[in-house]
Amino acid sequence: MATLDILRANLLSPIVLAFALGIFARLIRSELALPKDLYASLSIYLLLALGLKGGVELSESSVHAIAWPALATLFLGCLTPVSAYFLLRRLGRFNSIDAAGMAAHYGSVSAVTFIAAQQFTANMGATAEGFMPTLLTLLESPGIHIALAIGALKRAKLQTGNSETPAKSKGTILHEILTARSMILLVGGLVIGLLMGVKGYEPIKPFFETGFKGALVLFILEMGIVAATRFQDLRKVGFRLIGLGILLPILHGALGVLLGHWAGLSIGGATVLGTMAASASYIAAPPAVRMTLPEANPAYYLTASLAVTFPFNLVIGIPLYYQIALWLQG
């Protein structure tokens, strides 16, 4: 399939169209919005379904098959927050605290972007390996901790003996990240799927697979509405943040695809790993940053992750990473 055909197929997919509808509804000041309870229920359903399916697939995978991809994922989790911090400081000229706050988002992963990439590769006939949700959980928290550590060290240099964050809060932050809803549902679903296997999954498979695409469309519709609320902040943060919100996912995405290829992943798997590396968290990272680096400007990290990088990946990034994976496969 030609590049333009892939891009057209992605732009006309229900996910991208629903996202565009959400943005349009917000821009014309429509009252359209999903009830909070429904939004929460959809996120629980999607993440648990993802974890269950991944666990079932993992029950049929060998340790040998996942070892190298897991190492590649952990390496990405350590590298992306450092590279994001460096580029935000040098090219973006943000102060060390704001750069660390944004780096925490770019060092983590967006589960929604991951799901969209899974769906895209399946539509392209290049379904990713079943253990990809395991890699998602591996990538979620290391980058947050590394970026926050950088920010804490930089702040310590600026404030001598004047720390406002009690020592015990570090344990509290770690607890919040590890017990976050997304982490519990993904890891819990993986464990359940791994233990029950294919036979145990069969009775509940229709519920978790048949309705998955429809639930995702509704969820993405709401994400479009939320993203559009951040567009006004783009005027405050300027073109440097917009540029870096596009440059960082391209660099991280290309690196993720390359490492996925070297680790032996299929075209679909390398595409999804690249998308994971390219994505920016807007669920796990914000509360951790608010607690550890309260001085970091939320208009910067929320706008970058939600209003710039998320739509870029959804519309252009995922097809781009797929093309890179195809090129590497020869």
XYZ file of C-alpha atoms in Angstrom:
330
model
C 0.000 0.000 0.000
C 1.398 3.434 -0.999
C 2.177 6.078 1.633
C -0.723 8.311 0.520
C -3.122 5.364 0.682
C -1.968 4.545 4.227
C -2.363 8.180 5.288
C -5.809 8.375 3.665
C -6.904 5.129 5.343
C -5.771 6.493 8.714
C -7.414 9.903 8.239
C -10.716 8.240 7.307
C -10.595 5.708 10.140
C -13.374 5.921 12.776
C -10.793 6.810 15.455
C -9.410 9.892 13.669
C -12.868 10.987 12.478
C -14.247 10.726 16.026
C -11.295 12.757 17.323
C -11.945 15.417 14.658
C -15.646 15.500 15.582
C -14.735 16.093 19.229
C -12.465 19.006 18.269
C -15.125 20.454 15.955
C -17.799 20.202 18.659
C -15.598 22.104 21.084
C -14.608 24.778 18.559
C -18.258 25.582 17.743
C -18.986 25.617 21.507
C -21.350 22.681 21.402
C -22.503 21.209 24.707
C -21.445 17.750 23.524
C -19.519 15.899 26.223
C -19.471 12.367 27.561
C -20.759 12.015 31.133
C -17.827 11.612 33.538
C -19.079 8.221 34.718
C -19.315 6.932 31.149
C -15.832 8.274 30.335
C -14.416 6.530 33.422
C -16.259 3.303 32.570
C -14.957 3.339 28.992
C -11.369 3.822 30.152
C -11.730 0.915 32.615
C -13.218 -1.293 29.899
C -10.549 -0.441 27.307
C -7.572 -0.888 29.618
C -8.869 -4.121 31.145
C -9.698 -5.521 27.691
C -6.205 -4.618 26.543
C -4.601 -6.276 29.561
C -6.707 -9.437 29.300
C -5.971 -9.910 25.615
C -2.278 -9.287 26.180
C -2.180 -11.778 29.053
C -3.883 -14.474 26.990
C -1.429 -13.905 24.130
C 1.451 -13.889 26.612
C 0.355 -17.284 27.949
C 1.200 -18.667 24.524
C 4.489 -16.734 24.103
C 7.929 -17.975 25.102
C 10.296 -16.067 27.409
C 12.819 -16.093 24.575
C 10.385 -14.220 22.287
C 9.785 -11.376 24.752
C 13.267 -11.009 26.317
C 14.901 -8.746 23.705
C 11.794 -6.584 23.100
C 11.505 -6.100 26.886
C 15.148 -4.981 27.125
C 14.651 -2.609 24.180
C 11.570 -1.160 25.901
C 13.394 -0.578 29.201
C 16.248 1.089 27.326
C 13.734 3.419 25.650
C 12.177 4.159 29.045
C 15.560 5.337 30.329
C 16.647 7.214 27.202
C 13.541 9.165 26.139
C 13.184 11.332 29.292
C 16.877 12.285 29.099
C 16.748 13.160 25.388
C 13.476 15.064 25.881
C 14.970 17.069 28.763
C 18.120 17.876 26.772
C 16.188 19.056 23.684
C 13.658 21.046 25.708
C 16.519 22.835 27.470
C 18.719 23.423 24.412
C 16.221 23.983 21.601
C 13.151 25.011 23.590
C 15.105 27.132 26.090
C 12.764 26.115 28.898
C 14.007 26.338 32.470
C 15.174 23.119 34.147
C 11.960 22.566 36.146
C 9.592 23.042 33.194
C 11.850 20.909 30.978
C 11.869 18.109 33.574
C 8.080 18.296 33.937
C 7.595 17.908 30.186
C 10.301 15.220 29.956
C 8.328 13.132 32.477
C 5.404 13.128 30.033
C 7.539 12.258 27.003
C 9.395 9.561 28.940
C 6.139 7.776 29.760
C 3.500 6.402 27.387
C -0.066 7.142 26.266
C -2.262 4.037 26.514
C -4.817 5.578 24.129
C -2.172 6.196 21.443
C -0.962 2.633 22.006
C -4.481 1.273 21.424
C -4.822 3.391 18.274
C -1.508 1.988 16.965
C -2.646 -1.571 17.713
C -5.836 -0.917 15.772
C -3.976 0.713 12.877
C -1.507 -2.160 12.430
C -4.366 -4.681 12.601
C -6.209 -2.737 9.886
C -3.038 -2.790 7.773
C -2.842 -6.588 8.132
C 0.316 -6.342 10.251
C -1.005 -7.327 13.682
C 1.541 -6.743 16.453
C 2.781 -9.438 18.832
C 0.389 -10.368 21.633
C 2.802 -9.384 24.393
C 2.841 -5.674 23.437
C 0.651 -4.707 26.458
C 3.420 -6.138 28.664
C 5.862 -3.734 27.022
C 3.373 -0.911 27.621
C 3.454 -1.528 31.373
C 7.273 -1.676 31.313
C 7.465 1.717 29.608
C 4.932 3.581 31.726
C 6.818 4.559 34.881
C 10.669 4.504 34.479
C 10.716 7.664 32.363
C 8.576 9.552 34.879
C 10.958 8.713 37.739
C 14.081 9.600 35.749
C 12.696 12.977 34.626
C 11.465 13.806 38.129
C 14.878 12.879 39.543
C 16.526 15.274 37.072
C 14.090 18.014 38.085
C 14.619 17.368 41.798
C 18.412 17.522 41.396
C 18.225 20.761 39.427
C 15.863 22.275 41.970
C 18.195 21.257 44.809
C 20.948 23.293 43.149
C 18.663 26.314 42.911
C 17.203 26.023 46.397
C 19.706 25.307 49.117
C 18.111 23.672 52.108
C 14.704 25.087 51.202
C 12.875 22.016 49.889
C 9.100 22.265 50.091
C 8.551 18.566 49.373
C 8.811 16.292 52.442
C 10.969 13.183 52.010
C 7.997 10.868 52.560
C 6.235 12.304 49.495
C 8.620 10.369 47.234
C 7.166 7.126 48.547
C 3.677 8.547 48.159
C 4.364 9.481 44.538
C 5.774 6.038 43.767
C 2.722 4.459 45.412
C 0.356 6.620 43.333
C 2.101 5.697 40.073
C 2.178 1.968 40.858
C -1.429 1.900 42.077
C -2.841 4.195 39.381
C -5.975 2.916 37.665
C -4.211 2.430 34.326
C -1.396 0.423 35.921
C -3.738 -1.784 37.996
C -6.016 -2.527 35.036
C -3.192 -3.260 32.588
C -1.070 -5.333 34.956
C -4.095 -6.959 36.615
C -5.595 -7.804 33.229
C -2.273 -9.252 32.065
C -2.030 -11.480 35.132
C -5.649 -12.657 34.809
C -5.223 -13.340 31.089
C -1.943 -15.152 31.702
C -3.483 -17.361 34.396
C -6.733 -18.223 32.626
C -5.241 -18.754 29.143
C -7.174 -19.159 25.902
C -9.764 -21.590 27.323
C -10.700 -19.342 30.211
C -10.885 -16.316 27.927
C -13.339 -17.855 25.446
C -16.563 -17.220 27.484
C -15.790 -13.497 27.975
C -14.126 -12.903 24.600
C -17.279 -11.578 22.843
C -17.780 -8.882 25.486
C -14.179 -7.682 25.515
C -13.473 -7.896 21.780
C -16.741 -7.243 19.913
C -17.462 -3.945 21.662
C -13.845 -2.796 21.839
C -13.756 -0.718 18.639
C -17.049 1.041 19.386
C -15.970 1.881 22.934
C -12.669 3.227 21.602
C -14.487 5.545 19.164
C -16.557 7.032 22.014
C -13.457 7.434 24.174
C -11.522 9.169 21.380
C -14.491 11.485 20.758
C -14.162 12.731 24.333
C -10.370 13.029 23.935
C -10.959 15.334 20.960
C -13.169 17.552 23.108
C -10.560 17.632 25.898
C -7.666 18.312 23.493
C -9.533 21.231 21.913
C -9.833 22.913 25.322
C -6.013 23.173 25.401
C -5.692 24.828 21.970
C -5.964 28.317 23.457
C -2.829 27.604 25.509
C -0.809 27.242 22.299
C -0.710 31.039 22.051
C 0.920 31.251 25.472
C 3.623 28.644 24.881
C 4.642 29.688 21.363
C 5.982 27.900 18.336
C 8.987 26.369 20.096
C 6.765 24.066 22.118
C 4.660 23.181 19.084
C 7.826 22.372 17.122
C 9.250 20.216 19.913
C 5.855 18.567 20.414
C 6.261 17.277 16.855
C 10.053 16.792 16.753
C 10.261 14.685 19.936
C 7.723 12.049 18.820
C 9.394 11.757 15.409
C 12.848 11.201 16.972
C 11.615 8.868 19.712
C 9.283 7.052 17.320
C 12.023 6.383 14.765
C 14.328 5.145 17.537
C 11.585 2.906 18.937
C 10.909 1.348 15.530
C 14.648 0.785 14.990
C 15.115 -0.872 18.391
C 11.971 -2.940 17.847
C 13.353 -4.122 14.512
C 16.702 -5.037 16.106
C 14.863 -6.840 18.926
C 13.136 -9.092 16.391
C 9.647 -7.593 16.402
C 7.396 -7.849 13.353
C 6.460 -4.800 11.258
C 3.343 -4.331 13.392
C 5.252 -4.823 16.645
C 8.020 -2.384 15.673
C 5.375 0.166 14.644
C 3.582 -0.139 17.983
C 6.842 0.080 19.979
C 7.798 3.168 17.974
C 4.396 4.693 18.700
C 4.785 3.936 22.404
C 8.182 5.673 22.464
C 6.750 8.612 20.490
C 3.711 9.121 22.704
C 3.432 11.399 25.725
C 1.523 10.487 28.873
C -1.359 12.688 29.991
C -2.759 10.300 32.626
C 0.073 8.877 34.759
C 2.563 11.754 34.448
C 0.534 14.901 35.363
C -0.277 13.960 38.994
C 3.310 12.804 39.596
C 4.703 16.061 38.201
C 2.228 18.168 40.190
C 3.299 16.470 43.412
C 7.056 16.414 42.834
C 7.603 19.543 40.742
C 4.690 21.862 41.610
C 6.639 24.778 40.090
C 6.467 23.197 36.613
C 3.953 25.005 34.408
C 0.978 22.695 33.604
C 0.091 24.827 30.554
C 3.369 23.625 29.024
C 3.261 19.897 29.721
C -0.501 19.422 29.266
C -0.626 21.433 26.050
C 2.436 19.680 24.610
C 1.226 16.172 25.401
C -2.501 16.559 24.772
C -2.927 19.333 22.198
C 0.217 18.791 20.082
C 1.765 15.325 20.372
C -1.421 13.288 20.823
C -3.195 14.528 17.658
C 0.080 14.485 15.696
C 0.648 10.819 16.515
C -2.962 9.913 15.853
C -3.093 11.508 12.400
C 0.488 11.484 11.037
C 2.821 9.760 13.492
C 1.435 6.218 13.463
C 1.439 5.921 9.640
C 4.966 7.415 9.636
C 6.300 4.833 12.118
C 4.629 2.110 10.062
C 6.433 3.341 6.952
C 9.771 3.322 8.813
C 9.097 -0.258 9.967
C 8.282 -1.292 6.387
C 11.489 0.336 5.130
C 13.616 -1.416 7.773
C 12.086 -4.768 6.874
C 13.127 -4.145 3.281
